[in-house]
């Protein structure tokens, strides 16, 4: 039977992710539009972005937050290019984006003494093999496999190297052990439902110390430069961005941060996301034709929820298309490099009621295509 109720918001994309509930672009504070980002008002708003991010995330004393170009990719590559090469590197990857950082380190930067630990889609590499005398590069949540790091217990508190973590689909959705992370990056377009374009770069005091004591041997484009004459460019972390940001995206980000406060801060956002995952978990438990791509329960992502179906790749495509055409779920096909399947965003901008409405449609679409 075709379900009667459709999700009121069919946007389940894993990036850009759904806007927050009752988002209204007309409610953005656009006083900065048409003004210089270096004007008093421009600088004030950009400084607020850095300060509010640090306070809402509860960053430890001495951590700095900057707005950088190039979205999450820009923030990660800036960190890799600026920090690596001082010592060996251990890089962990278990899906497409993590593998991209392996390519950067091994094929572009060509860092000697790099050890690569990779795992297939659905799994995690063996964290016990990591040597914290090296710099350690990893992704907190594998957006394309739906496999997350369950916790930071494996990270050495007394490490000599730096931990560099791409946490773009985890920040504002998962508990992060900040003291164990020296570099964290994210973009606005994921858990906050913000816009693409800018990345956030969070540095620990140890990362800053590295920046001020080590100069890589390779040339550094202006867009990546975090230091000048051996000193951190403090301005970047107070709102004096390297180049011109989109003040419209900035207004949108501040609106999203305000909403995070309204729903109870990061812990409220995490609870909402976990409740979203619970809806899908219940559905998976009740149906034997669908399963999580993640093989271990504690690693199932509560943001990019990746599912495998008892169906071939072309049937999965048809299911995704059918749900799209019915207007009940947009952009839920697995990432292009990942195994065929469905990926549903479960971050806090998505409502559990919409996921509940979607589940019967998944059964209906599966029956239409596979059991026809
Ligand atoms: C884990 C991870 N890293 C990096 C990126 C790239 O992010 P952006 O497009 O914001 O640069 C994504 C995007 O989905 C991602 O999921």
XYZ file of C-alpha atoms and ligand atoms in Angstrom:
388
model
C 0.000 0.000 0.000
C 1.279 3.438 -0.881
C 1.811 5.442 2.334
C -0.427 8.449 2.858
C 1.872 10.768 4.786
C 4.938 12.353 3.208
C 7.816 13.895 5.161
C 7.038 17.601 5.431
C 10.687 18.225 4.535
C 12.133 15.704 2.030
C 15.706 17.085 2.228
C 17.925 14.279 3.521
C 21.131 15.184 1.671
C 24.491 14.654 3.380
C 25.801 17.974 2.176
C 24.723 20.637 1.763
C 22.372 19.345 4.438
C 18.831 20.373 5.156
C 18.295 23.851 6.515
C 17.150 23.925 10.109
C 13.422 23.632 10.848
C 11.503 26.881 10.169
C 14.535 28.393 8.450
C 13.652 31.592 6.693
C 16.247 33.370 4.605
C 14.411 36.668 5.180
C 15.210 36.458 8.886
C 18.963 36.648 8.394
C 20.666 39.737 9.734
C 22.114 41.156 6.530
C 23.451 44.473 7.861
C 26.904 43.484 6.601
C 25.897 42.897 2.994
C 27.477 45.357 0.597
C 29.985 46.390 3.253
C 33.687 45.648 3.436
C 34.574 42.620 5.512
C 37.338 44.843 6.936
C 34.872 47.540 8.041
C 34.150 47.811 11.768
C 30.825 45.998 11.358
C 32.356 43.350 9.095
C 35.184 42.623 11.500
C 32.816 42.584 14.467
C 30.586 39.977 12.857
C 33.526 37.805 11.773
C 35.023 38.018 15.274
C 31.647 36.941 16.656
C 31.774 33.887 14.386
C 35.099 32.829 15.955
C 34.032 33.608 19.535
C 30.563 32.068 19.365
C 31.918 28.914 17.716
C 34.484 28.484 20.500
C 31.993 29.110 23.287
C 29.154 26.960 21.898
C 31.534 24.083 21.185
C 33.114 24.527 24.626
C 36.665 24.582 23.297
C 39.422 24.330 25.909
C 41.445 27.376 26.959
C 44.030 28.362 24.366
C 42.265 26.769 21.376
C 41.733 29.132 18.443
C 39.053 29.122 15.728
C 39.444 30.714 12.323
C 37.299 31.102 9.218
C 39.223 29.945 6.143
C 38.563 29.646 2.407
C 37.662 26.450 0.593
C 35.131 24.914 2.958
C 36.240 21.841 4.920
C 38.649 20.785 2.157
C 40.371 24.168 2.411
C 40.692 23.879 6.178
C 42.082 20.328 6.054
C 44.574 21.037 3.282
C 45.726 24.224 4.962
C 46.495 22.166 8.072
C 48.244 19.371 6.150
C 50.361 21.767 4.095
C 51.232 23.979 7.082
C 51.945 21.376 9.758
C 53.146 18.136 8.209
C 56.704 17.142 7.350
C 58.230 17.824 10.746
C 57.984 14.107 11.655
C 56.454 10.883 10.353
C 52.727 10.659 9.655
C 50.163 7.964 10.406
C 47.090 8.466 8.240
C 43.890 6.505 8.713
C 41.201 6.192 6.065
C 38.053 4.153 5.652
C 36.117 5.954 2.944
C 36.422 8.405 0.099
C 37.310 11.641 1.929
C 39.857 10.017 4.236
C 41.415 8.381 1.189
C 41.657 11.854 -0.353
C 43.826 12.963 2.582
C 46.027 9.886 2.038
C 46.543 11.025 -1.561
C 47.452 14.535 -0.382
C 50.036 13.234 2.072
C 51.538 10.447 -0.009
C 51.263 11.685 -3.595
C 51.189 15.480 -3.314
C 53.240 16.345 -0.226
C 55.207 13.092 -0.638
C 55.970 12.921 3.056
C 58.519 10.275 3.881
C 57.798 8.021 6.845
C 54.088 7.971 6.141
C 52.218 4.905 7.327
C 48.773 4.391 5.850
C 46.064 2.420 7.640
C 43.042 1.818 5.454
C 39.856 -0.168 5.929
C 37.029 -1.095 3.594
C 33.685 0.665 3.522
C 31.796 -0.310 6.661
C 34.859 -0.856 8.815
C 37.521 1.047 10.726
C 41.281 0.478 10.588
C 43.059 -0.898 13.671
C 43.614 2.142 15.904
C 45.892 0.138 18.199
C 48.630 0.321 15.576
C 48.807 4.117 15.619
C 52.106 5.580 16.804
C 51.480 8.909 18.525
C 55.115 9.923 18.099
C 53.964 10.592 14.552
C 51.403 13.132 13.430
C 48.066 11.350 13.078
C 45.569 12.332 10.379
C 42.042 10.910 10.375
C 38.380 11.640 9.774
C 36.002 11.528 12.755
C 32.957 10.506 10.753
C 33.327 8.859 7.370
C 30.526 10.645 5.567
C 30.470 8.261 2.625
C 30.519 5.004 4.628
C 28.509 6.064 7.666
C 31.240 4.807 9.978
C 32.301 7.036 12.857
C 34.991 6.852 15.481
C 33.162 5.669 18.611
C 35.301 7.661 21.051
C 38.776 9.105 21.608
C 40.017 6.528 24.117
C 42.618 5.300 21.622
C 44.256 8.739 21.388
C 47.333 9.175 23.598
C 47.042 12.114 26.022
C 50.824 12.375 26.098
C 51.386 12.238 22.339
C 54.456 13.831 20.795
C 52.856 14.234 17.357
C 49.739 16.201 16.490
C 46.266 14.777 15.875
C 44.656 16.327 12.796
C 40.981 15.484 12.514
C 38.577 16.156 9.657
C 35.376 16.322 11.679
C 33.143 18.024 9.161
C 30.213 15.640 9.544
C 30.733 15.240 13.298
C 30.999 18.735 14.807
C 27.622 19.756 16.333
C 26.481 16.122 16.081
C 28.945 13.989 18.033
C 30.870 14.322 21.287
C 34.453 15.301 20.446
C 37.337 14.931 22.950
C 38.823 18.366 22.248
C 41.875 17.912 24.482
C 42.878 14.934 22.350
C 42.512 16.830 19.068
C 45.117 19.360 17.929
C 43.496 20.347 14.652
C 39.788 20.034 13.928
C 38.102 21.151 10.742
C 34.500 21.432 9.660
C 32.277 23.269 7.228
C 29.017 25.080 7.753
C 27.075 23.057 5.224
C 26.861 19.851 7.287
C 25.327 19.531 10.772
C 24.313 23.193 10.899
C 22.595 23.228 7.523
C 24.719 26.252 6.658
C 26.232 27.219 3.331
C 29.292 25.894 1.505
C 32.274 28.143 0.794
C 34.012 28.555 4.139
C 35.813 26.168 6.403
C 36.501 26.336 10.119
C 39.975 25.609 11.405
C 40.399 24.883 15.119
C 43.940 24.765 16.513
C 45.189 23.581 19.894
C 48.094 25.347 21.634
C 50.342 22.463 20.509
C 49.332 22.953 16.870
C 50.090 26.660 17.212
C 53.450 25.847 18.762
C 54.249 23.640 15.746
C 53.255 26.410 13.342
C 55.568 28.836 15.108
C 58.522 26.460 15.342
C 58.489 24.650 11.994
C 58.526 25.851 8.395
C 57.713 23.298 5.699
C 60.182 22.904 2.852
C 57.557 23.450 0.150
C 56.141 26.748 -1.105
C 52.968 27.948 0.615
C 50.236 29.702 -1.390
C 48.937 32.870 0.240
C 45.558 31.197 0.747
C 47.197 28.583 3.063
C 49.502 30.897 5.003
C 48.875 30.803 8.764
C 52.134 32.402 9.876
C 54.158 35.465 9.092
C 57.818 35.751 10.070
C 57.468 32.627 12.198
C 54.472 33.912 14.175
C 50.835 32.854 13.968
C 48.735 35.382 12.060
C 46.444 36.026 15.020
C 44.044 38.092 12.945
C 42.757 35.000 11.118
C 41.438 33.784 14.475
C 39.835 37.104 15.340
C 37.889 37.556 12.131
C 40.493 39.153 9.854
C 40.108 36.491 7.181
C 42.878 35.764 4.649
C 40.717 36.900 1.764
C 37.155 38.045 1.207
C 34.479 35.812 2.733
C 30.819 35.714 1.756
C 29.128 37.886 4.343
C 25.808 36.309 3.339
C 27.169 32.860 4.253
C 28.475 34.368 7.490
C 25.014 35.765 8.336
C 23.544 32.348 7.624
C 26.128 30.661 9.878
C 25.362 32.991 12.791
C 21.675 32.225 12.345
C 22.507 28.496 12.538
C 24.605 28.976 15.692
C 21.751 30.876 17.284
C 19.445 27.966 16.526
C 21.931 25.527 18.108
C 21.657 27.589 21.301
C 17.876 27.465 21.085
C 17.821 23.668 20.915
C 20.060 23.293 23.951
C 23.523 23.765 22.518
C 25.759 20.995 21.215
C 24.307 18.415 23.608
C 20.783 19.268 22.403
C 21.919 18.891 18.799
C 23.598 15.552 19.554
C 20.444 14.263 21.291
C 18.343 15.232 18.286
C 20.705 13.502 15.905
C 20.817 10.355 18.041
C 17.019 10.288 18.133
C 17.067 10.481 14.333
C 19.389 7.502 14.131
C 17.098 5.623 16.526
C 14.237 5.935 14.015
C 16.360 4.290 11.319
C 17.732 1.685 13.743
C 14.215 0.600 14.605
C 13.357 0.316 10.921
C 16.486 -1.722 10.165
C 15.735 -4.042 13.105
C 12.234 -4.661 11.736
C 13.256 -5.338 8.119
C 15.624 -8.016 6.901
C 16.179 -6.463 3.458
C 18.011 -3.425 4.800
C 21.122 -3.087 6.940
C 23.734 -0.579 8.047
C 26.919 -0.419 5.989
C 28.790 0.012 9.294
C 29.569 -3.427 10.644
C 29.883 -2.477 14.338
C 26.968 -0.923 16.222
C 29.064 1.607 18.151
C 30.500 2.945 14.876
C 27.174 3.572 13.111
C 27.095 7.236 12.187
C 24.216 9.310 13.535
C 24.719 11.881 10.773
C 25.487 10.185 7.451
C 23.412 7.043 7.920
C 24.524 4.596 5.221
C 22.369 1.589 4.435
C 22.774 -1.449 2.207
C 19.792 -3.147 0.594
C 19.123 -6.674 -0.638
C 19.011 -5.335 -4.169
C 21.421 -4.840 -7.043
C 22.952 -1.462 -7.866
C 20.457 -0.633 -10.612
C 17.496 -1.518 -8.364
C 18.900 0.736 -5.644
C 19.150 3.540 -8.201
C 15.527 2.998 -9.172
C 14.406 3.071 -5.526
C 16.257 6.339 -4.972
C 14.714 7.786 -8.135
C 11.220 6.657 -7.202
C 11.470 8.264 -3.758
C 12.782 11.421 -5.368
C 9.955 11.497 -7.906
C 7.366 11.006 -5.173
C 8.876 14.048 -3.428
C 9.503 12.119 -0.227
C 13.322 11.972 -0.187
C 15.893 13.967 -2.139
C 19.598 13.134 -2.575
C 19.646 9.849 -0.665
C 21.724 7.756 -3.080
C 25.063 6.517 -1.716
C 28.133 8.627 -2.556
C 29.537 7.932 -6.017
C 32.625 6.028 -4.743
C 30.784 4.091 -2.011
C 29.035 0.713 -2.354
C 25.513 1.008 -3.809
C 23.024 1.914 -1.132
C 21.059 4.644 0.554
C 22.454 7.456 2.665
C 20.137 9.490 4.862
C 21.313 12.519 6.828
C 20.401 12.337 10.497
C 21.935 15.555 11.846
C 19.876 17.895 14.011
C 18.497 19.951 11.120
C 16.454 16.881 10.166
C 13.290 16.170 12.161
C 12.650 12.680 13.557
C 9.022 13.002 12.444
C 10.192 13.346 8.838
C 12.330 10.223 9.145
C 9.372 8.390 10.658
C 7.282 9.454 7.675
C 10.005 8.359 5.256
C 10.427 4.788 6.552
C 7.119 3.362 5.200
C 7.970 4.939 1.838
C 11.259 3.023 1.807
C 9.335 -0.244 2.258
C 6.878 0.773 -0.428
C 9.620 1.750 -2.900
C 11.562 -1.447 -2.189
C 8.474 -3.544 -2.876
C 7.707 -1.584 -6.047
C 11.169 -2.168 -7.488
C 12.492 -5.413 -6.010
C 9.372 -7.428 -5.236
C 7.389 -6.363 -8.294
C 34.576 13.761 5.729
C 34.523 14.850 4.719
N 35.627 15.565 4.458
C 35.614 16.573 3.557
C 34.476 16.887 2.859
C 34.524 18.001 1.872
O 33.823 19.042 2.412
P 33.686 20.458 1.684
O 32.944 20.201 0.433
O 32.946 21.258 2.702
O 35.065 20.945 1.431
C 33.306 16.188 3.093
C 32.065 16.499 2.347
O 31.115 15.774 2.328
C 33.332 15.148 4.036
O 32.226 14.451 4.279
